PDB file of C-alpha atoms and ligand atoms in Angstrom:
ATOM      1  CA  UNK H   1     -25.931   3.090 -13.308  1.00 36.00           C
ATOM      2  CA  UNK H   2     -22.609   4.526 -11.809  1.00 41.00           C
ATOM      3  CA  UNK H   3     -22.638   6.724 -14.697  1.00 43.00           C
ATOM      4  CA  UNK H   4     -25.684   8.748 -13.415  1.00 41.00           C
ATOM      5  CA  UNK H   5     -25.589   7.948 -10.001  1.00 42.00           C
ATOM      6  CA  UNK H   6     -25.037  11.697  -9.202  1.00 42.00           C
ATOM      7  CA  UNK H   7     -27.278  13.214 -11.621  1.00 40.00           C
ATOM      8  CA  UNK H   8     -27.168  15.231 -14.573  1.00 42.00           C
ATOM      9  CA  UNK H   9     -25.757  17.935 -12.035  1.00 40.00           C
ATOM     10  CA  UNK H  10     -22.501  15.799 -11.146  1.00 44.00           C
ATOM     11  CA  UNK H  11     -19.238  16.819 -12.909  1.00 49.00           C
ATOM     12  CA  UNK H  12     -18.832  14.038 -15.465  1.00 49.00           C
ATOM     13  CA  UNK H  13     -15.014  13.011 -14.480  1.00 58.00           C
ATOM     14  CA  UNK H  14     -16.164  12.003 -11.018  1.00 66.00           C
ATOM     15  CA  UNK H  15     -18.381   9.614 -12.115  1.00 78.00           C
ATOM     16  CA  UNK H  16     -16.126   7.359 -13.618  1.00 91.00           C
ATOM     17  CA  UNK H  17     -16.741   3.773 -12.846  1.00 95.00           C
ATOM     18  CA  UNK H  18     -13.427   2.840 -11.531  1.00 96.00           C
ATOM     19  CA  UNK H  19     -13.922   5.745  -8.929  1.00 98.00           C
ATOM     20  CA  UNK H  20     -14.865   4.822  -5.886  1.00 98.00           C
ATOM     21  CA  UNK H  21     -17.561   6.352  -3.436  1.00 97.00           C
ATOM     22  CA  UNK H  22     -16.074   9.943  -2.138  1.00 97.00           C
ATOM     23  CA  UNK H  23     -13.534   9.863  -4.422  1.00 98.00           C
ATOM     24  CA  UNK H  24     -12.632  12.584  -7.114  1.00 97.00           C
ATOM     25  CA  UNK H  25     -10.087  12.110  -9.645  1.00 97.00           C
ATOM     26  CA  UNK H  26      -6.822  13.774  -9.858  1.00 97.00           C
ATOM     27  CA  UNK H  27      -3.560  13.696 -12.720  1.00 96.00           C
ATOM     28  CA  UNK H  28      -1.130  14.908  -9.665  1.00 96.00           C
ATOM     29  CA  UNK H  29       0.654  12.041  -7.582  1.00 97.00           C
ATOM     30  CA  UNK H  30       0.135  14.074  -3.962  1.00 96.00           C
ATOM     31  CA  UNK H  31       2.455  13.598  -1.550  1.00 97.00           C
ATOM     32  CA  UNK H  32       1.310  12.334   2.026  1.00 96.00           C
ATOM     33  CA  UNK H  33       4.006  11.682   4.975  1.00 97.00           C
ATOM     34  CA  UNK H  34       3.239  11.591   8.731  1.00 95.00           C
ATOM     35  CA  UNK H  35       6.611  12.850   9.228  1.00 95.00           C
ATOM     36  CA  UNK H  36      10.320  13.443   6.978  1.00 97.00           C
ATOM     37  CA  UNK H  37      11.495  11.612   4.379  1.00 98.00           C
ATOM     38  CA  UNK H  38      13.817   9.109   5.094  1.00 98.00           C
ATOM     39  CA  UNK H  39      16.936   8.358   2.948  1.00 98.00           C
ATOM     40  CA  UNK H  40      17.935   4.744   2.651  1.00 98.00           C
ATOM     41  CA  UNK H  41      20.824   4.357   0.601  1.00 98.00           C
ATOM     42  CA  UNK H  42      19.920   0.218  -1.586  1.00 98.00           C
ATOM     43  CA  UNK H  43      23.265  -0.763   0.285  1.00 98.00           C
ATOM     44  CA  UNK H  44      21.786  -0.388   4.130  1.00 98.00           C
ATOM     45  CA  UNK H  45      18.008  -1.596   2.589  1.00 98.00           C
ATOM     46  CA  UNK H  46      16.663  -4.709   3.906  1.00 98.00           C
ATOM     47  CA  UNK H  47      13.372  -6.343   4.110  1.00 98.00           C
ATOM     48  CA  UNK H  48      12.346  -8.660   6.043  1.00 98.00           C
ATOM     49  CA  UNK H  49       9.305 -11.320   7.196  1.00 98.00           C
ATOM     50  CA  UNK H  50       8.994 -12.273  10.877  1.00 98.00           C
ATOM     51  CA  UNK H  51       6.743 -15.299  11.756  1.00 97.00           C
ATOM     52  CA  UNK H  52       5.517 -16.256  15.130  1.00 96.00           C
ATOM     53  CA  UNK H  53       8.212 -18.404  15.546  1.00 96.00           C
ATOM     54  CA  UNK H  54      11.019 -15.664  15.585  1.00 94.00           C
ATOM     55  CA  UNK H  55      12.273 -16.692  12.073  1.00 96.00           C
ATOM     56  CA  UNK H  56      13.204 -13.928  10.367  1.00 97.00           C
ATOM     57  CA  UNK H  57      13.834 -14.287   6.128  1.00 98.00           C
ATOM     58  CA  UNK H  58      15.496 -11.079   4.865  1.00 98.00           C
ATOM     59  CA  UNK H  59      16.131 -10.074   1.298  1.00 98.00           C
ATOM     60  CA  UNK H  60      18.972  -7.371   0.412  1.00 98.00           C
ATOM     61  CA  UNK H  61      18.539  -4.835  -2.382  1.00 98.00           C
ATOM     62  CA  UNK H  62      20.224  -6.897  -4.805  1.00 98.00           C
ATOM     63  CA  UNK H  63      18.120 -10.018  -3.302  1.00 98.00           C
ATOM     64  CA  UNK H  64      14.831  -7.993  -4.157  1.00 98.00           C
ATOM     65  CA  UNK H  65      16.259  -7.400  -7.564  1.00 98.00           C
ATOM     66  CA  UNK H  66      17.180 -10.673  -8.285  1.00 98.00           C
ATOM     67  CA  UNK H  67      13.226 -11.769  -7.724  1.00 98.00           C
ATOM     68  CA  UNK H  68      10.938 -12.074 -10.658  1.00 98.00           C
ATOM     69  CA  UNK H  69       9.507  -8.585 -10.769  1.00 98.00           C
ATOM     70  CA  UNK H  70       6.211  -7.726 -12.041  1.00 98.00           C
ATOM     71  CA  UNK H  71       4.780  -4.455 -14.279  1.00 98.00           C
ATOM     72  CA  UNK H  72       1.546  -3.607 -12.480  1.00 98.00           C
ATOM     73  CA  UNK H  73      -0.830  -0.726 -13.337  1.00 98.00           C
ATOM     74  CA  UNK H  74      -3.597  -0.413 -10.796  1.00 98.00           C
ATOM     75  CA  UNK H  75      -5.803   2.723  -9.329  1.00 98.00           C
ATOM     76  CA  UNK H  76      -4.995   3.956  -6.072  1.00 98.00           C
ATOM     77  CA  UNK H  77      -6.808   5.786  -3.573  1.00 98.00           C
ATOM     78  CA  UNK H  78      -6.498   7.927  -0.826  1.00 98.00           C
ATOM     79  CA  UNK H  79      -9.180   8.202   1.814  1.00 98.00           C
ATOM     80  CA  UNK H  80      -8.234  11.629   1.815  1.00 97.00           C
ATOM     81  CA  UNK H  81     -10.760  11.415  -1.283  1.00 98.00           C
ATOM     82  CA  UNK H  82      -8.301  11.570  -4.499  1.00 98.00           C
ATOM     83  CA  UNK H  83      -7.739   9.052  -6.803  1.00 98.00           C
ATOM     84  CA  UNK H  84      -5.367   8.071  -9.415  1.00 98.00           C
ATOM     85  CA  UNK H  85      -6.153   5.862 -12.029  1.00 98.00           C
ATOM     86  CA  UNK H  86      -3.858   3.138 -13.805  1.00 98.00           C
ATOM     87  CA  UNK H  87      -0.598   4.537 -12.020  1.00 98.00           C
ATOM     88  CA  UNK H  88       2.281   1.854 -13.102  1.00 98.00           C
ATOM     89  CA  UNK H  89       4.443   0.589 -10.637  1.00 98.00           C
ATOM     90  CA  UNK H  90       7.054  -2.410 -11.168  1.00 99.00           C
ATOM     91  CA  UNK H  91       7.528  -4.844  -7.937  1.00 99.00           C
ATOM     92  CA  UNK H  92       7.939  -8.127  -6.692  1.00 99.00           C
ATOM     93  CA  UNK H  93       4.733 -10.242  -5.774  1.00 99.00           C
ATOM     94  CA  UNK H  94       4.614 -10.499  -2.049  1.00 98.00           C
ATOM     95  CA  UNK H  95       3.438 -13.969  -3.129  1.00 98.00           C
ATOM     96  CA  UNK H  96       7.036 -14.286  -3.986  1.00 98.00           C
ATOM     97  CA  UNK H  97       8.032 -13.497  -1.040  1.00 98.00           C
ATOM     98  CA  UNK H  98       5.840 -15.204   1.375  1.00 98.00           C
ATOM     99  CA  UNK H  99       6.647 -18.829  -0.615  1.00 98.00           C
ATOM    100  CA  UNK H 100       9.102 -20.041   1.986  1.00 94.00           C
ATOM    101  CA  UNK H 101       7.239 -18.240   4.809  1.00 97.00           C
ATOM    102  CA  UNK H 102       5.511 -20.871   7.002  1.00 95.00           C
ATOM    103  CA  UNK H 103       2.545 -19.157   9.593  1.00 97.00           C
ATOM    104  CA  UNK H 104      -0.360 -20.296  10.744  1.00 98.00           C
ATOM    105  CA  UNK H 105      -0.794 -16.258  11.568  1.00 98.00           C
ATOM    106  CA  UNK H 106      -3.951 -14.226   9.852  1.00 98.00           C
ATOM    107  CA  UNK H 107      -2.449 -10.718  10.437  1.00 98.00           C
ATOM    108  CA  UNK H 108       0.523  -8.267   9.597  1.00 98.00           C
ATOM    109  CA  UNK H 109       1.897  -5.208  10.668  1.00 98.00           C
ATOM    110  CA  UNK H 110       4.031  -3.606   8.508  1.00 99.00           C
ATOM    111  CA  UNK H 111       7.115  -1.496   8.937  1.00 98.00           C
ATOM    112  CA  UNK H 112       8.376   1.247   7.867  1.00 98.00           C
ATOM    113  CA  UNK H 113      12.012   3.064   8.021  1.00 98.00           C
ATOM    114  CA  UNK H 114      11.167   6.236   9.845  1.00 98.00           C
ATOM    115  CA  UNK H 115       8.856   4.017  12.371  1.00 98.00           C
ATOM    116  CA  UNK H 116       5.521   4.130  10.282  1.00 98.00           C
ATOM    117  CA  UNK H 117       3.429   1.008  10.448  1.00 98.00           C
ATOM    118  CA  UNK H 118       0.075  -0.130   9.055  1.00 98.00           C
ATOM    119  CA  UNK H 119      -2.059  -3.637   9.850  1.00 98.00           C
ATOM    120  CA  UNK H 120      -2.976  -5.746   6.666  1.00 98.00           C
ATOM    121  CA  UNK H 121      -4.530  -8.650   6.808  1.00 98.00           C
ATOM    122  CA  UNK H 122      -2.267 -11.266   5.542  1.00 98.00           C
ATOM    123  CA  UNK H 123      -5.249 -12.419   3.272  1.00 98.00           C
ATOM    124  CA  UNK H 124      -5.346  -8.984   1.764  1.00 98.00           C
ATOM    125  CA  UNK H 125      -1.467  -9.239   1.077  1.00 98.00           C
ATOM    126  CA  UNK H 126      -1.421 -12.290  -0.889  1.00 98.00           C
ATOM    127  CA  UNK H 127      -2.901 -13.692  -4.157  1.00 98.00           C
ATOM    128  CA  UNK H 128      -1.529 -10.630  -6.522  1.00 98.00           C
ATOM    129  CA  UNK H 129      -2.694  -8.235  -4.261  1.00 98.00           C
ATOM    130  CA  UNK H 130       0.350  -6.648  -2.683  1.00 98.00           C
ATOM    131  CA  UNK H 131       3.985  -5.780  -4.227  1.00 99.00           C
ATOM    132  CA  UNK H 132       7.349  -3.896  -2.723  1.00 99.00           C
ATOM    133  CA  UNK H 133       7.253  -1.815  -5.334  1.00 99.00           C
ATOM    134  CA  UNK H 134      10.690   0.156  -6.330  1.00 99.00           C
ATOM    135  CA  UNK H 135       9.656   2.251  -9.480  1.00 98.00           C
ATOM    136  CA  UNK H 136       6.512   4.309 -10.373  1.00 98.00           C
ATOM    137  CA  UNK H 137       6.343   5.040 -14.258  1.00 98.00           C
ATOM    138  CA  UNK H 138       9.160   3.634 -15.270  1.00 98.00           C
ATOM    139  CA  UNK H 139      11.481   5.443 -12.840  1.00 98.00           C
ATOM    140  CA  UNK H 140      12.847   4.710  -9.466  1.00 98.00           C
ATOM    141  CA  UNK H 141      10.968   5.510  -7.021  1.00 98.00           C
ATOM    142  CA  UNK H 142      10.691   8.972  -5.560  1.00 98.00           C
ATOM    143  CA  UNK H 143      11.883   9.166  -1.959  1.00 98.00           C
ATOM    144  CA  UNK H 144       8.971  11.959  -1.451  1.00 98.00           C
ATOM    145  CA  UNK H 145       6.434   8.417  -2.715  1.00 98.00           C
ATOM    146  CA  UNK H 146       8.755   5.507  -0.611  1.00 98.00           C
ATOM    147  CA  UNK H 147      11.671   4.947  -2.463  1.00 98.00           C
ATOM    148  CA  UNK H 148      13.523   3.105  -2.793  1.00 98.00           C
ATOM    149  CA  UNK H 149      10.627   0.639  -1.919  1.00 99.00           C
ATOM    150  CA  UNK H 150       7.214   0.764  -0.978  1.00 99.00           C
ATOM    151  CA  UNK H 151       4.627  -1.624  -0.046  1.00 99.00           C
ATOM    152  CA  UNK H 152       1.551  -1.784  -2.891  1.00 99.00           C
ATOM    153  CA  UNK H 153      -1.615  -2.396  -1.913  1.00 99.00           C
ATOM    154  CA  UNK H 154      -4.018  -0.588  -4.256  1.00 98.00           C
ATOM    155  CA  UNK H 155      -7.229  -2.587  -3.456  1.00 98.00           C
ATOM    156  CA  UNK H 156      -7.032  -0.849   0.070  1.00 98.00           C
ATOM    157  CA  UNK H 157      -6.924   3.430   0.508  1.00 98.00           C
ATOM    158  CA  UNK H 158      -3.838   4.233   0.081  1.00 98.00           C
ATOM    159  CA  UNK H 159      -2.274   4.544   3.651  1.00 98.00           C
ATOM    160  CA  UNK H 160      -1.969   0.579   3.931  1.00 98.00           C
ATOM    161  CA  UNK H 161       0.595   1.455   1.230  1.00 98.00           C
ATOM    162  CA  UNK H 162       3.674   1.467   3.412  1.00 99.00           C
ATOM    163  CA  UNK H 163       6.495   3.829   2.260  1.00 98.00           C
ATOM    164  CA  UNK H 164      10.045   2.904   2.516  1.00 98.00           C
ATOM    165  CA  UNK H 165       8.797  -0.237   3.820  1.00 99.00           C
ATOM    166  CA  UNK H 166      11.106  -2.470   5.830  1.00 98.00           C
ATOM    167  CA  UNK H 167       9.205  -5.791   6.814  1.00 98.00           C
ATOM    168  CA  UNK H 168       5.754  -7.083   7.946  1.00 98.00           C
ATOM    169  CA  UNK H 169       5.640  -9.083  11.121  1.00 98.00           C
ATOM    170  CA  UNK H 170       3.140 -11.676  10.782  1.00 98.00           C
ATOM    171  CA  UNK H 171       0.552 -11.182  14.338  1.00 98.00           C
ATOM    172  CA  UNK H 172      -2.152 -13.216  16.080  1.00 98.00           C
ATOM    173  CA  UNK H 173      -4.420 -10.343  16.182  1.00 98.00           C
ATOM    174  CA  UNK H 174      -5.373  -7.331  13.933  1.00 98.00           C
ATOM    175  CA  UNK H 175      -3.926  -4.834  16.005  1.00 98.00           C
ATOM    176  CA  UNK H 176      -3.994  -1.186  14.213  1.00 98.00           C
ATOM    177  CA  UNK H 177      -0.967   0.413  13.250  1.00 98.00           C
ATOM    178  CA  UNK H 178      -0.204   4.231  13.098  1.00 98.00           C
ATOM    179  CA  UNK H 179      -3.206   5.679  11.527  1.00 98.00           C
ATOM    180  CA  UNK H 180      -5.738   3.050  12.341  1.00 98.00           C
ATOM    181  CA  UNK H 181      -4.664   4.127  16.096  1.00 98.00           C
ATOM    182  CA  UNK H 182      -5.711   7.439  14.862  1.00 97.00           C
ATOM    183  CA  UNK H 183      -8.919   6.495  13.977  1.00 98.00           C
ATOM    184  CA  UNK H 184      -8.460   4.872  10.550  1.00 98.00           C
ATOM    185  CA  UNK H 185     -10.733   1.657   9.887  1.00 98.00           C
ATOM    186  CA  UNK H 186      -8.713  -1.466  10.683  1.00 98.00           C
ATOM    187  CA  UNK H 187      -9.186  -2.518   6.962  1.00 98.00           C
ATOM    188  CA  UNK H 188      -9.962   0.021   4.421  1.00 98.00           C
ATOM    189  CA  UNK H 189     -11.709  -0.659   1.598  1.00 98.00           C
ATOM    190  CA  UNK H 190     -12.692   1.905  -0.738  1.00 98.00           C
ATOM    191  CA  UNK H 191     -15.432   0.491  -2.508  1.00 98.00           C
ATOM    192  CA  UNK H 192     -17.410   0.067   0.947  1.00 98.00           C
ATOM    193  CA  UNK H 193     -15.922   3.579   2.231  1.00 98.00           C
ATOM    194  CA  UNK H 194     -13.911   1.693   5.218  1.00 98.00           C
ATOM    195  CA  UNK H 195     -12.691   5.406   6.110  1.00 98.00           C
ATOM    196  CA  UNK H 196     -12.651   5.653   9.892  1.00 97.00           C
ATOM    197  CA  UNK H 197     -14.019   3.552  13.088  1.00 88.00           C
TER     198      UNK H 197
HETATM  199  N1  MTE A  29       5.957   5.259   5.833  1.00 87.20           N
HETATM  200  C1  MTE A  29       4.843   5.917   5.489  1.00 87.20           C
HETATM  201  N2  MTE A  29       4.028   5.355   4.589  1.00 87.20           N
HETATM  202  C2  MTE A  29       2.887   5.975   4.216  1.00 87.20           C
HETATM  203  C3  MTE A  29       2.519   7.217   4.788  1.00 87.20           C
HETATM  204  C4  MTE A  29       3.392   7.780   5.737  1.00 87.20           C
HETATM  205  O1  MTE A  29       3.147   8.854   6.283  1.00 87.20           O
HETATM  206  N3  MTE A  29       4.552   7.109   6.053  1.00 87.20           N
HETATM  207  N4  MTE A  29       1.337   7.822   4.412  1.00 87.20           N
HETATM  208  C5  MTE A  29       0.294   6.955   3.862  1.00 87.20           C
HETATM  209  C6  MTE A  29      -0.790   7.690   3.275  1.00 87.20           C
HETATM  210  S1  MTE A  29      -1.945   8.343   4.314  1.00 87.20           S
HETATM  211  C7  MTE A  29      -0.958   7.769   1.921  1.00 87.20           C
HETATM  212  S2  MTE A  29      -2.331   8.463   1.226  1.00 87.20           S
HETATM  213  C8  MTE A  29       0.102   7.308   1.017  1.00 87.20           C
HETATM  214  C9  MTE A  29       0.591   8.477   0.208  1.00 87.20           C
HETATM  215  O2  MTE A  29       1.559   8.052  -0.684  1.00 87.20           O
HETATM  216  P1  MTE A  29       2.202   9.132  -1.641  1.00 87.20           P
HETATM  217  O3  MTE A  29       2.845  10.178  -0.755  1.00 87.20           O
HETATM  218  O4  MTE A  29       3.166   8.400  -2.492  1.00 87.20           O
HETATM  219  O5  MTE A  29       1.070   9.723  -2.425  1.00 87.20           O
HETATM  220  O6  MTE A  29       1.204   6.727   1.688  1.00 87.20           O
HETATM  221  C10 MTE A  29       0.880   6.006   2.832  1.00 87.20           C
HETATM  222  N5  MTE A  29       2.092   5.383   3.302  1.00 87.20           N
HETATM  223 MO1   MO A  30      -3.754   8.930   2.913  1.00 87.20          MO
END
């Protein structure tokens, strides 16, 4: 169905099935930054979850290295309308990192170094759906594309994809980060075109 959902009019690599509504396809990795690139040298990184009772667990680089990592390769998508399908990325399962984490909290807002921050439901960030990823294709990760970490969230658009992330905050409430202040939906999902609210 997909297949011919535009007609025999629509340009045949946009109606791949793994594309969602809006979307076109692209080979490029754009880049997208509200503001500069920070430059955070793996011996000042840190990461760290907050939970409602002000306990803070905090992993160093070599901490996040010393995790099991995982090789994921997932589509991603910008509600800017490109995709990019079955980028690989290598991170650790925020599963991994929530397994000491004790909340009774539904929400997150996550940081970023240079002050960025997005809200993800905590629901959204568990079960293999979220990594801090630290290399794309087998590399380390750009600074230009978060490095040297980045949160992964590819079920969301893209911008719930925290660069240079530095720790989520667990919250009582889903209260919108940077862009979803600007008018970004407070969840996101592509496949139901969560663009704006
Ligand atoms: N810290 C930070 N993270 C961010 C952004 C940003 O401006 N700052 N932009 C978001 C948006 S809108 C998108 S589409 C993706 C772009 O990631 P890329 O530049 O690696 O393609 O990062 C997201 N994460
Ligand atoms: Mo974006």
């Amino acid at each position: 169905m997909a297949e011919f959902s535009r007609g025999f009019g629509g340009r045949r690599r946009d109606t791949d099935v793994r594309l969602p509504p809006g979307q076109y396809l692209t080979e490029d990795f754009p880049v997208l930054s509200a503001g500069p690139t920070p430059r955070i040298p793996t011996d000042e990184w840190a990461f760290s979850i907050t939970t409602e009772t002000g306990e803070r667990l905090t992993w160093s680089w070599a901490e996040l290295m010393a995790l099991p990592a995982e090789q994921v390769t997932t589509d991603i998508h910008c509600v800017t309308r490109w995709s990019k399908l079955g980028t690989s990325w290598r991170g650790v399962s925020l599963d991994v990192l929530f397994a000491d984490v004790e909340t009774s909290l539904d929400f997150a807002m996550v940081h970023s170094y240079g002050g960025y921050t997005t809200n993800v439901a905590l629901e959204d960030l568990l079960d293999e759906r979220s990594w801090v990823a630290f290399e794309f294709d087998g590399e380390p990760l750009d600074p230009e594309h978060g490095g040297p970490a980045r949160l992964l969230v590819p079920h969301l658009y893209f911008w719930k994809s925290a660069k240079w992330v530095r720790g989520i905050e667990l919250q009582e409430r889903d209260d919108p980060g940077f862009w979803e202040q600007n008018g970004y939906h407070l969840h996101g999902d592509p496949w139901t075109e969560e663009r704006y609210w």
